[in-house]
Amino acid sequence: MEQVIIIGAGPCGLAAAVECKRAGIDPLLIEKGPLVNSIYRYPTYMIFHSTPELLEIGDIPFTTANEKPTRLEALNYYRLVASRNDLRVRCYETVTAAERTEGGFRLTTVDRFQAVKTYECRRLIIATGYFDNPNRLGVPGEDLPKVSSFYKEAHPYSGMKVAVVGGNNSAVDAALELERAGADVTVICRKPQLSDHVKAWTRPVFESMVQKGRIRILYEATVQAITEREVLVRQGENTLTLENDFIFSLIGFRPDRSLLHALGGKTDPESGVPVHDPETMETNVPGLYIAGVIASGHHANAIFIENGRFHGKLIARHLAGQLRSEG
């Protein structure tokens, strides 16, 4: 019987684990991928929008020679946090089922060798993030091998005709990298302009590439269908057929709340926010807590590492009081 199990070893899950240890609780973390899997899956050469101090957890300084840290620096940093705090993390182990018990919760997992395991705990924290659940286009051909919701790097697409679906930072950054690597890039944006959230230092570079004809962008356009060699795009009254080798569908992600709902956790129908006490992060299910982006509603981008990292302190303070009262 574990005192506390944390599902998810991303930055917010790690932050919760560090705060629990400070409160005298040694939690077990279960992560279906590697440590901070979401950051590992970011584009190889990605640079964070945030300054390093906004990504720090556990009062361990995040040092970098640059104004904005890179993906590689973040991976190094969060490994350091886990090591310094001697966190118990079971990587490559997926929680497949969760149920409430008289004494708390029971989890069923499967590891990378397909071995099934069972864990029991008195308190449970869900910090599963959202990066494994990309939004879908909902069109024929979306499951073809040439379509991906995860962009890593540009080199494999040199000389290829590549469509990038989206209008936010991930789409703009990918389009610029792909163009520099020699890809023929078309951006398909459903809105009449790029998102207001596109970085101020990136937007003019992208717009310059469009004006020079080095990147093509279709505004107020949507993908209608995808075939092996083409992509059909609807723009106004016109349907365009574009030659195409690869597609990156970079239209955002959504939290996976299946475990939360399986345990009886409720969600506000209007906002999409899970029912919880913002002072403790405890849900409507006693002993069940949420941390990180899973606490957001329909607008998942309302919670990032910068603010989700503080959920751990709220949870740990409440947990310590609860467990002390129980003896």
XYZ file of C-alpha atoms in Angstrom:
327
model
C 0.000 0.000 0.000
C 1.583 3.259 -1.177
C 0.750 6.482 0.637
C 0.635 8.439 -2.634
C 0.903 7.519 -6.314
C 1.358 10.143 -9.014
C 0.321 9.234 -12.557
C 2.572 11.187 -14.914
C 6.215 12.225 -14.520
C 6.125 15.450 -16.483
C 7.280 18.728 -14.910
C 4.038 19.150 -12.917
C 4.077 15.539 -11.717
C 7.723 15.901 -10.692
C 6.925 19.169 -8.894
C 4.168 17.433 -6.936
C 6.528 14.571 -6.058
C 9.234 16.941 -4.806
C 6.744 18.802 -2.593
C 5.396 15.511 -1.233
C 8.901 14.404 -0.260
C 9.436 17.697 1.540
C 6.244 16.991 3.478
C 7.568 13.598 4.572
C 5.722 11.557 1.928
C 7.628 9.326 -0.526
C 5.354 9.070 -3.592
C 5.611 6.588 -6.430
C 5.426 8.066 -9.942
C 4.160 5.993 -12.867
C 4.994 7.282 -16.353
C 4.038 5.608 -19.624
C 7.070 6.993 -21.445
C 10.465 8.333 -20.411
C 10.884 10.995 -17.741
C 9.183 14.257 -18.865
C 7.889 12.465 -21.937
C 6.076 15.546 -23.239
C 9.285 17.587 -23.395
C 11.143 14.647 -24.943
C 8.590 14.665 -27.772
C 8.996 18.385 -28.473
C 10.821 19.336 -31.698
C 14.516 18.469 -31.408
C 15.778 22.042 -31.640
C 12.897 23.742 -29.834
C 13.520 26.825 -27.698
C 11.090 27.516 -24.850
C 9.070 30.723 -24.795
C 9.680 30.983 -21.048
C 12.748 32.116 -19.208
C 14.445 29.368 -17.160
C 13.294 30.567 -13.728
C 9.680 30.059 -14.789
C 10.387 26.373 -15.426
C 12.155 25.695 -12.125
C 10.759 23.220 -9.611
C 11.910 22.115 -6.182
C 14.023 25.274 -5.686
C 16.734 23.820 -7.934
C 18.121 26.570 -10.196
C 17.696 26.110 -13.948
C 20.859 27.590 -15.433
C 21.432 28.359 -19.086
C 23.766 30.624 -21.028
C 20.841 31.722 -23.173
C 17.858 33.943 -22.461
C 15.484 31.103 -23.335
C 16.312 27.468 -22.527
C 16.364 24.717 -25.145
C 14.587 21.372 -25.115
C 17.893 19.605 -24.409
C 18.613 21.871 -21.444
C 15.126 21.196 -20.054
C 15.613 17.425 -20.341
C 18.921 17.716 -18.487
C 17.333 19.922 -15.826
C 14.358 17.682 -15.033
C 16.594 14.599 -14.901
C 18.685 16.491 -12.346
C 15.583 17.323 -10.273
C 14.485 13.682 -10.224
C 17.969 12.486 -9.295
C 18.636 15.106 -6.605
C 15.332 14.291 -4.908
C 15.765 10.523 -5.316
C 12.292 10.229 -6.817
C 10.863 6.773 -7.420
C 9.745 6.741 -11.052
C 8.458 3.717 -12.963
C 9.019 4.696 -16.603
C 7.503 2.925 -19.622
C 4.592 1.678 -17.559
C 1.040 2.561 -18.581
C -1.919 2.752 -16.222
C -4.668 0.807 -17.984
C -7.352 0.821 -15.271
C -8.144 2.595 -12.022
C -10.774 1.896 -9.379
C -11.710 3.090 -5.916
C -11.282 0.759 -2.967
C -12.267 0.912 0.674
C -8.770 2.105 1.580
C -8.124 4.355 -1.418
C -7.372 3.386 -5.002
C -6.197 0.417 -7.056
C -4.299 0.821 -10.330
C -3.584 -1.751 -13.015
C -0.587 -1.145 -15.258
C 1.232 -2.809 -18.127
C 4.958 -2.323 -18.674
C 6.993 -2.412 -21.881
C 7.360 -6.200 -21.543
C 3.554 -6.531 -21.378
C 3.717 -7.584 -17.737
C 0.577 -6.602 -15.828
C 1.013 -5.104 -12.350
C -1.321 -3.883 -9.608
C -0.734 -1.050 -7.157
C -2.775 0.253 -4.247
C -2.538 3.694 -2.659
C -4.312 5.831 -0.105
C -4.109 9.018 -2.196
C -3.800 9.463 -5.960
C -2.572 12.425 -8.017
C -3.310 12.535 -11.750
C -0.773 14.674 -13.620
C -1.077 13.192 -17.087
C -0.746 16.340 -19.212
C -2.091 16.392 -22.734
C 0.759 15.963 -25.212
C -0.171 12.369 -26.044
C -3.670 13.366 -27.178
C -3.505 15.527 -30.312
C -6.651 17.078 -31.710
C -7.919 15.290 -34.801
C -8.677 16.711 -38.225
C -11.591 14.314 -38.649
C -11.086 13.800 -42.388
C -10.584 10.774 -44.651
C -6.943 9.773 -44.925
C -5.900 11.253 -41.585
C -4.453 7.922 -40.463
C -2.140 7.529 -43.459
C 1.541 7.076 -42.478
C 2.475 10.395 -44.068
C 0.335 12.334 -41.537
C 1.754 13.192 -38.104
C 0.700 15.337 -35.160
C 4.273 15.467 -33.860
C 6.987 17.448 -35.608
C 10.568 16.584 -34.632
C 13.000 18.036 -37.176
C 13.188 19.118 -40.811
C 15.990 17.107 -42.405
C 13.923 14.084 -43.586
C 11.634 16.382 -45.588
C 14.197 18.156 -47.739
C 12.899 18.319 -51.306
C 9.454 17.088 -50.233
C 6.093 18.808 -50.603
C 4.968 19.332 -47.002
C 1.686 20.714 -45.686
C 1.555 22.160 -42.181
C -1.938 22.479 -40.700
C -2.281 25.133 -38.000
C -1.705 28.782 -37.270
C 0.038 28.907 -33.907
C 3.658 28.734 -32.744
C 4.185 25.042 -33.448
C 2.975 25.390 -37.038
C 4.955 28.585 -37.692
C 8.169 27.175 -36.199
C 7.842 23.932 -38.150
C 7.159 25.765 -41.419
C 10.259 27.938 -41.004
C 12.501 24.972 -40.176
C 11.122 22.940 -43.066
C 11.667 25.799 -45.523
C 15.264 26.232 -44.363
C 15.853 22.514 -44.941
C 14.647 22.802 -48.534
C 11.066 21.560 -48.256
C 8.253 22.972 -50.397
C 5.980 24.220 -47.580
C 2.283 25.072 -47.603
C 0.628 26.199 -44.363
C -3.120 25.577 -44.059
C -4.698 27.932 -41.506
C -8.432 27.820 -40.788
C -8.505 31.400 -39.468
C -8.085 34.630 -41.494
C -4.753 35.294 -39.774
C -2.130 33.685 -37.572
C -2.841 33.278 -33.863
C -2.175 36.284 -31.656
C 0.006 33.968 -29.558
C 2.650 33.543 -32.266
C 5.946 34.797 -30.822
C 6.692 38.436 -31.597
C 10.201 37.598 -32.831
C 8.968 34.791 -35.096
C 5.961 36.389 -36.806
C 7.895 38.921 -38.955
C 10.327 36.243 -40.124
C 7.454 33.978 -41.158
C 5.569 36.786 -42.878
C 8.726 37.740 -44.771
C 9.081 34.159 -46.039
C 5.464 34.276 -47.210
C 5.953 37.629 -48.998
C 9.052 36.298 -50.733
C 7.125 33.252 -51.929
C 9.299 30.803 -49.999
C 6.351 29.627 -47.870
C 2.784 29.411 -49.140
C -0.057 30.036 -46.710
C -3.758 29.427 -47.237
C -5.911 31.391 -44.799
C -9.525 30.479 -43.983
C -8.774 27.035 -45.346
C -9.529 23.530 -44.057
C -8.350 20.071 -45.019
C -11.154 18.039 -46.608
C -9.392 14.786 -47.422
C -5.920 13.268 -47.631
C -4.679 10.728 -50.170
C -1.300 9.077 -50.674
C -0.084 11.787 -53.038
C -2.424 14.736 -52.509
C -4.318 16.815 -49.967
C -7.707 18.369 -50.733
C -8.213 21.802 -49.179
C -11.384 23.859 -48.990
C -10.849 27.635 -49.155
C -13.997 29.694 -49.438
C -15.980 28.329 -52.372
C -12.957 26.626 -53.899
C -11.551 23.144 -53.414
C -7.820 22.958 -54.059
C -5.938 19.764 -54.827
C -2.323 20.040 -53.706
C 0.475 17.638 -54.478
C 1.710 16.372 -51.145
C 4.297 14.034 -49.626
C 3.877 14.689 -45.892
C 1.445 16.471 -43.566
C 1.972 17.840 -40.067
C -1.324 18.405 -38.272
C -0.255 20.864 -35.574
C -3.648 21.920 -34.241
C -3.154 21.431 -30.526
C -3.841 18.816 -27.890
C -6.456 17.921 -25.297
C -6.150 16.395 -21.819
C -6.993 12.708 -21.371
C -9.482 12.514 -18.517
C -10.438 8.854 -18.895
C -8.829 7.825 -15.584
C -10.353 10.797 -13.777
C -13.821 9.918 -15.033
C -13.338 6.205 -14.322
C -12.781 7.094 -10.674
C -15.880 9.274 -10.490
C -14.243 12.641 -11.103
C -16.705 15.164 -12.508
C -16.190 17.925 -15.068
C -18.013 21.229 -15.336
C -20.078 20.938 -18.547
C -19.652 24.596 -19.520
C -15.991 25.284 -18.816
C -14.703 21.727 -19.171
C -12.724 22.189 -15.938
C -12.659 19.148 -13.626
C -14.531 19.769 -10.383
C -11.866 20.470 -7.749
C -10.921 22.726 -4.849
C -8.388 25.265 -6.213
C -6.877 25.621 -2.720
C -5.984 21.917 -2.453
C -6.431 20.537 -6.016
C -8.590 17.732 -4.550
C -11.415 16.657 -6.856
C -14.964 15.757 -5.905
C -13.591 12.275 -5.143
C -11.950 12.305 -1.675
C -8.233 11.556 -1.912
C -8.068 12.120 -5.680
C -6.046 15.146 -6.815
C -5.136 16.737 -10.154
C -1.992 18.650 -11.138
C -0.946 20.434 -14.293
C -2.841 20.839 -17.540
C -5.479 18.232 -16.646
C -6.896 20.936 -14.340
C -7.628 23.172 -17.333
C -10.906 23.286 -19.223
C -11.749 23.583 -22.906
C -8.833 26.019 -23.262
C -6.018 23.627 -22.392
C -3.382 26.326 -22.906
C -4.576 28.110 -19.763
C -2.156 25.945 -17.745
C 1.536 25.553 -18.586
C 4.572 24.421 -16.632
C 4.873 27.996 -15.353
C 1.651 27.863 -13.327
C 0.980 24.107 -13.128
C 4.212 23.588 -11.189
C 2.624 25.283 -8.157
C -0.165 22.713 -7.873
C 2.237 20.361 -6.096
C 2.649 22.673 -3.101
C -1.116 22.928 -2.626
C -1.524 19.169 -2.855
C 1.393 18.317 -0.559
C 0.216 20.718 2.148
C -3.266 19.180 2.110
C -1.960 15.615 1.929
C 0.356 16.102 4.877
C -2.521 17.365 7.025
C -4.794 14.534 5.916
C -2.251 11.787 6.555
C -1.229 13.242 9.946
C -4.851 13.256 11.078
C -5.190 9.613 10.049
C -2.039 8.627 11.886
